[in-house]
XYZ file of C-alpha atoms in Angstrom:
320
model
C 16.002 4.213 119.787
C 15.010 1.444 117.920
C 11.956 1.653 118.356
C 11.684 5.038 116.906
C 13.091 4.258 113.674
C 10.258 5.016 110.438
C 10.705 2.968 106.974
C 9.963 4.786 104.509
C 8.305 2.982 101.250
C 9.992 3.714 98.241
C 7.364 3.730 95.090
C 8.748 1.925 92.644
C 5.322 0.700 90.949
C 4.798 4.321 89.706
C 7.968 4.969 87.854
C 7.342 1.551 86.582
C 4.312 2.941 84.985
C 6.121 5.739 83.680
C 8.495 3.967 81.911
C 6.271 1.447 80.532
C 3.946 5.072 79.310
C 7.121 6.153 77.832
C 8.374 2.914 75.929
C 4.698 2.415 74.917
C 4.349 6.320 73.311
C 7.649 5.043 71.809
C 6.403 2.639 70.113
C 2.963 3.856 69.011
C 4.680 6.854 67.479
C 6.412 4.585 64.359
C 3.395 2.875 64.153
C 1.676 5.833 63.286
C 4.043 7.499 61.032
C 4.475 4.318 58.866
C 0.000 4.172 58.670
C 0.366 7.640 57.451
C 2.642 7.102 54.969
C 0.573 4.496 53.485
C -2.164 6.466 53.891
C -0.453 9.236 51.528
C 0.787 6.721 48.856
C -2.469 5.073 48.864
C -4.294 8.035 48.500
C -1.776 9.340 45.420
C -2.522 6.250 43.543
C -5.714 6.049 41.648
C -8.656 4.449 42.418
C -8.962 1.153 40.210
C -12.623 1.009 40.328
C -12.769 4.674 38.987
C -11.126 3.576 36.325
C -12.996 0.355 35.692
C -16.118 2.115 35.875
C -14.890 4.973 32.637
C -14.190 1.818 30.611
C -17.261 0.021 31.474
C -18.847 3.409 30.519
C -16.828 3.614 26.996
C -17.498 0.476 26.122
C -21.127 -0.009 26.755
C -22.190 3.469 25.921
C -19.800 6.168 24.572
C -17.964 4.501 21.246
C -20.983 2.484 20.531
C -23.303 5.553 20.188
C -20.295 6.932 18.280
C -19.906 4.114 16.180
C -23.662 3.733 15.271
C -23.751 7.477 14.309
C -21.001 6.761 12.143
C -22.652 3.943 10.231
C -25.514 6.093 9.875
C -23.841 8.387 7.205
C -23.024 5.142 5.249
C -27.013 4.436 5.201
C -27.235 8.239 4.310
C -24.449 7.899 1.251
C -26.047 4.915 0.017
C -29.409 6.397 -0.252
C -28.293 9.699 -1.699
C -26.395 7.568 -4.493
C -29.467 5.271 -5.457
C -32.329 8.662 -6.170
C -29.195 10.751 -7.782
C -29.599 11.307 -11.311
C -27.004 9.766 -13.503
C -25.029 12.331 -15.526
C -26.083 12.505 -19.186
C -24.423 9.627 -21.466
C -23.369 7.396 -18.549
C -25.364 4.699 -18.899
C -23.156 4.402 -22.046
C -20.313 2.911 -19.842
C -22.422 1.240 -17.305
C -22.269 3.363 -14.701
C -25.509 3.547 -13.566
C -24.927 -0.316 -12.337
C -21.980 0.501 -10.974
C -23.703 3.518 -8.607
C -26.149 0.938 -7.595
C -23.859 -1.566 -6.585
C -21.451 0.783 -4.297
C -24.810 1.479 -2.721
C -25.829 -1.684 -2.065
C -22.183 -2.269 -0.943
C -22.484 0.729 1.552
C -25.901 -0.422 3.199
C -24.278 -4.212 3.846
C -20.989 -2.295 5.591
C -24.178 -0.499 7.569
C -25.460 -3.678 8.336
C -22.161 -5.423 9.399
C -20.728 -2.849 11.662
C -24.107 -2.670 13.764
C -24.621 -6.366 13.723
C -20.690 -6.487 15.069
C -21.689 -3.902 17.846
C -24.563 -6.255 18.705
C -22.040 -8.886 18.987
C -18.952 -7.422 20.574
C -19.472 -9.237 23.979
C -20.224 -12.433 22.599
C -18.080 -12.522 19.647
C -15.371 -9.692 20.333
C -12.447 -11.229 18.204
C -14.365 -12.273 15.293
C -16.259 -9.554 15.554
C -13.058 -7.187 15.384
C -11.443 -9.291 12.476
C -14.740 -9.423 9.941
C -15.185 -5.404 10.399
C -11.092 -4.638 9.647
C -11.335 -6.664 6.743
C -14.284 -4.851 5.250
C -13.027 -1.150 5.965
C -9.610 -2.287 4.466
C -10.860 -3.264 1.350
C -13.352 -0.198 1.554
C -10.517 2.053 2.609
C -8.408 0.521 -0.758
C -11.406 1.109 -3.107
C -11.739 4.740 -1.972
C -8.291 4.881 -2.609
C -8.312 4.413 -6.253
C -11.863 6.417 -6.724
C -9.582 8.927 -5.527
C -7.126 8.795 -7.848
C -4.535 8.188 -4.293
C -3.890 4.620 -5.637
C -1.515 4.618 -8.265
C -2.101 0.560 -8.770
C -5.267 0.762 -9.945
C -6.791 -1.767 -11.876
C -7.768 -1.291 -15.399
C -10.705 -3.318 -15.089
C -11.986 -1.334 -11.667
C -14.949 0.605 -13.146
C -14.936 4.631 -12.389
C -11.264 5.125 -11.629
C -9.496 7.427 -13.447
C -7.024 4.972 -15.572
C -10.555 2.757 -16.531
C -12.014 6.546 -17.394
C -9.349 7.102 -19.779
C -9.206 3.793 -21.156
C -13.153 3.787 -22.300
C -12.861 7.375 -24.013
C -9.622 6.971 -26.073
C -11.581 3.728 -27.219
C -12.816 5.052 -30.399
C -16.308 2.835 -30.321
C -17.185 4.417 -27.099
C -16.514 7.740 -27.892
C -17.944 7.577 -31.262
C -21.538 6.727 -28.889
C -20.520 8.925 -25.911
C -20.041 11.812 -29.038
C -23.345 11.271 -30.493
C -24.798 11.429 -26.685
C -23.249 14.364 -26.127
C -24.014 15.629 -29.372
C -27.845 15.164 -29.034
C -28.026 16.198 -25.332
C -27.586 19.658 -26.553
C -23.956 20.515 -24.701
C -23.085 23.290 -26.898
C -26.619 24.507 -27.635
C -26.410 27.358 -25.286
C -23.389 28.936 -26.192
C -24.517 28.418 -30.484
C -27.753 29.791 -29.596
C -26.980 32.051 -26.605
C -23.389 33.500 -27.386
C -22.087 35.270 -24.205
C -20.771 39.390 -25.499
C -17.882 39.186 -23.097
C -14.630 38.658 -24.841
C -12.492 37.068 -23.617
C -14.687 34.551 -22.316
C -14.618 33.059 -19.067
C -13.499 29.875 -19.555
C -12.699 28.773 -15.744
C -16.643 29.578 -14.785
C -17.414 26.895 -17.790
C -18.606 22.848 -17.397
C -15.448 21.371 -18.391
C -17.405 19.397 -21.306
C -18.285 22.995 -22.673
C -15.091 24.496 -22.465
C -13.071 21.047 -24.238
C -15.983 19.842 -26.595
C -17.501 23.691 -27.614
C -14.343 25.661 -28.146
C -10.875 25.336 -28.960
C -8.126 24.685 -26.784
C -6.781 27.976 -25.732
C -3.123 26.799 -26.971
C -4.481 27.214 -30.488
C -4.085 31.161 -30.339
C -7.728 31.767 -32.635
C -9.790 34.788 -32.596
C -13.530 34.146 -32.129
C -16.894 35.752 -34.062
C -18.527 34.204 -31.178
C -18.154 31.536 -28.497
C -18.475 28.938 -31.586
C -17.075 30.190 -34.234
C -13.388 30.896 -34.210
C -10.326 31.550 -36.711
C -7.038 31.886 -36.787
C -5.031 34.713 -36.687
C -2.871 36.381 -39.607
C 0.566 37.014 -39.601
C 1.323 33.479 -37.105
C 2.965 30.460 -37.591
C 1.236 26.877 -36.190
C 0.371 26.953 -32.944
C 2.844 26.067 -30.428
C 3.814 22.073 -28.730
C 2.188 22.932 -25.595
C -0.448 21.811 -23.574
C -2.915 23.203 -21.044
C -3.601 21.554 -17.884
C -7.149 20.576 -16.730
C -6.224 19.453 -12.908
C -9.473 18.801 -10.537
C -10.553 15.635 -8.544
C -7.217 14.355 -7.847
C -6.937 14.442 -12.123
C -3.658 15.371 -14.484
C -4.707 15.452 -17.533
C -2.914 16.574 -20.360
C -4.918 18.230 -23.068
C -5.057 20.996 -25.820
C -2.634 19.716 -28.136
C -1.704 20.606 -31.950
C -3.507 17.704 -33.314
C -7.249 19.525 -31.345
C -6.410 22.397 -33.242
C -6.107 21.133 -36.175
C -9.473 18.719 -35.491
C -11.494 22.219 -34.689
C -14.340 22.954 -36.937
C -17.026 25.646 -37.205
C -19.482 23.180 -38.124
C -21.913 22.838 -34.931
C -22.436 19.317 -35.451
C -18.107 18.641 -35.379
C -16.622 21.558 -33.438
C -14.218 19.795 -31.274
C -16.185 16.885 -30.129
C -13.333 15.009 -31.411
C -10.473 16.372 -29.763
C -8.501 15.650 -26.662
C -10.191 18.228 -24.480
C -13.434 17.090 -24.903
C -13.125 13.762 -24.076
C -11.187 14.680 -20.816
C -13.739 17.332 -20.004
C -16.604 14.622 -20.535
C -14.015 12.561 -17.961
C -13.822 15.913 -15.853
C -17.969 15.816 -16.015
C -18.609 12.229 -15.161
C -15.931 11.629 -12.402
C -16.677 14.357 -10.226
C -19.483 12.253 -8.361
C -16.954 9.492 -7.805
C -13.776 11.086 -6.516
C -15.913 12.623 -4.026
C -17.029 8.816 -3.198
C -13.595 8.255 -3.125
C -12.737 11.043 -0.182
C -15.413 9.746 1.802
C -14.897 6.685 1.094
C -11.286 6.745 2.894
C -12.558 8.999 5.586
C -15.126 7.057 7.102
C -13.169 3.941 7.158
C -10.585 5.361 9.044
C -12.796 6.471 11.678
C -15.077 3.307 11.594
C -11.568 1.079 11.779
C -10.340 3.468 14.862
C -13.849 3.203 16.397
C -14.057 -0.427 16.866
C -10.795 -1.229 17.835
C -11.249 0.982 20.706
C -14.386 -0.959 21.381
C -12.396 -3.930 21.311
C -9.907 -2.961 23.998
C -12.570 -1.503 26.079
C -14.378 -4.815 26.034
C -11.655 -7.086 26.615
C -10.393 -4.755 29.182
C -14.149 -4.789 31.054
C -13.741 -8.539 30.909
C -10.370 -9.249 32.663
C -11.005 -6.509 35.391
C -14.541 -8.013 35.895
């Protein structure tokens, strides 16, 4: 009987491999999960060099182009101001040095701002200080061409305040009269009266409307565009005065004292009243209140410009 007895083996090697399948799949599985995860907040973040490579691409090609376009309308400006013809009687006041000089002025700001470009990687601070210095003060003198600085200088040449100050100087205006006189400003309207009445007074040069007529406060009747009276039956003409706004001007003219300075004599007329010498003002500061505007413009954009060059190349060299 005992011989007939069968052991049977018991296989405990295979569940051992099953269990150590299981505990294994067990522990890939986390692994897995927490490489995906990373996977998904690696790929939601973005790419540093990406980014490295748009400011490396600003910096050496975008706002440099940009800038040196920029610069090229200040060598434009300064050209168009050295060939355009002075106004008639401005050399009087020395203006015609004064155009040349802001040109000059404009072609070394040219000159600067591409020599700093040339030099931003080298010399990125200085560089950056030199050029906001410059389009600060340029920015300040377009200010007050303008007429958007109220503190002015007296003594800046071609402002408004300095433009009133030379023509209510009598020994100016006495020569910028006689200019006037003999450049013939009233000769078309004495020689070729318009037949429209009431005349059209907006559509006139503002020197022909203050120095060749009367102020409209004056309440004459007119022969012709030079030749006026007053009427019957009225008392003096009334305290009030007309206002000549353009170019960033105020300026208060057409008082009782040009009425009463009014004479039909071509050679007087009313070259010495109020209105004309603001209309020769009107005339002559035209040219430099548009200066002025761009002036201000252009240094805003040029001062933007390369301080965004500036950060671009200081941010190229700490991620390089």
């Amino acid at each position: 009987m005992a011989d007939n007895v069968q052991v049977v083996p018991i296989e405990e090697p295979a569940a051992t491999a099953t269990v150590t399948e299981t505990t294994t799949t067990t522990t890939t599985e986390p692994e897995a999960k927490s490489s995906d995860k990373m996977e998904s907040q690696s790929d939601n973040k973005p790419p540093v060099g990406t980014l490295v490579a748009i400011v490396n691409i600003l910096a050496a090609g975008v706002l440099p182009i940009f800038t040196f376009v920029l610069s090229l309308t200040l060598l434009g400006y300064a050209v168009w101001l050295l060939y355009m013809r002075s106004y008639d009687c401005e050399d009087i006041l020395g203006l015609p040095r004064v155009q040349t000089l802001a040109s000059v002025g404009l072609l070394a700001v040219f000159v600067v701002s591409n020599a700093a470009l040339f030099l931003r990687r080298k010399f990125p601070m200085p560089a950056l200080v030199v050029m906001v210095v410059i389009l600060l003060l340029m920015l300040f003198i377009g200010l007050a061409y303008a007429g958007v600085n109220e503190m002015q200088s007296r003594r800046f040449p071609a402002t408004r305040t300095w433009f009133n100050l030379k023509v209510m100087d009598d020994v100016n205006w006495n020569n910028i009269k006689s200019c006037v006189y003999d450049k013939g400003a009233c000769n078309d309207l004495i020689y070729g009266t318009p037949n429209e009445k009431p005349y059209n007074r907006r559509k006139m040069p503002p020197i022909k409307n203050g120095c060749c007529m009367p102020p409209e406060t004056c309440n004459m009747d007119s022969l012709n565009a030079t030749f006026w009276y007053r009427r019957k039956d009225e008392g003096p003409p009334l305290k009030s005065t007309v206002m000549y706004g353009g170019y960033g001007d105020e300026m208060m003219v057409g008082r009782v004292s040009d009425c009463q300075l009014w004479r039909n004599d071509w050679s007087v007329l009313c070259y010495d009243c109020r209105s004309c010498k603001f209309g020769f003002v009107r005339s002559v500061r035209r040219k430099w209140w548009q200066l002025g505007i761009f002036l201000i413009v252009i240094s805003i954009l040029l001062l933007i410009s390369h301080l965004l060059i500036f950060l671009a190349t200081f941010w190229e060299r700490f991620k390089g």
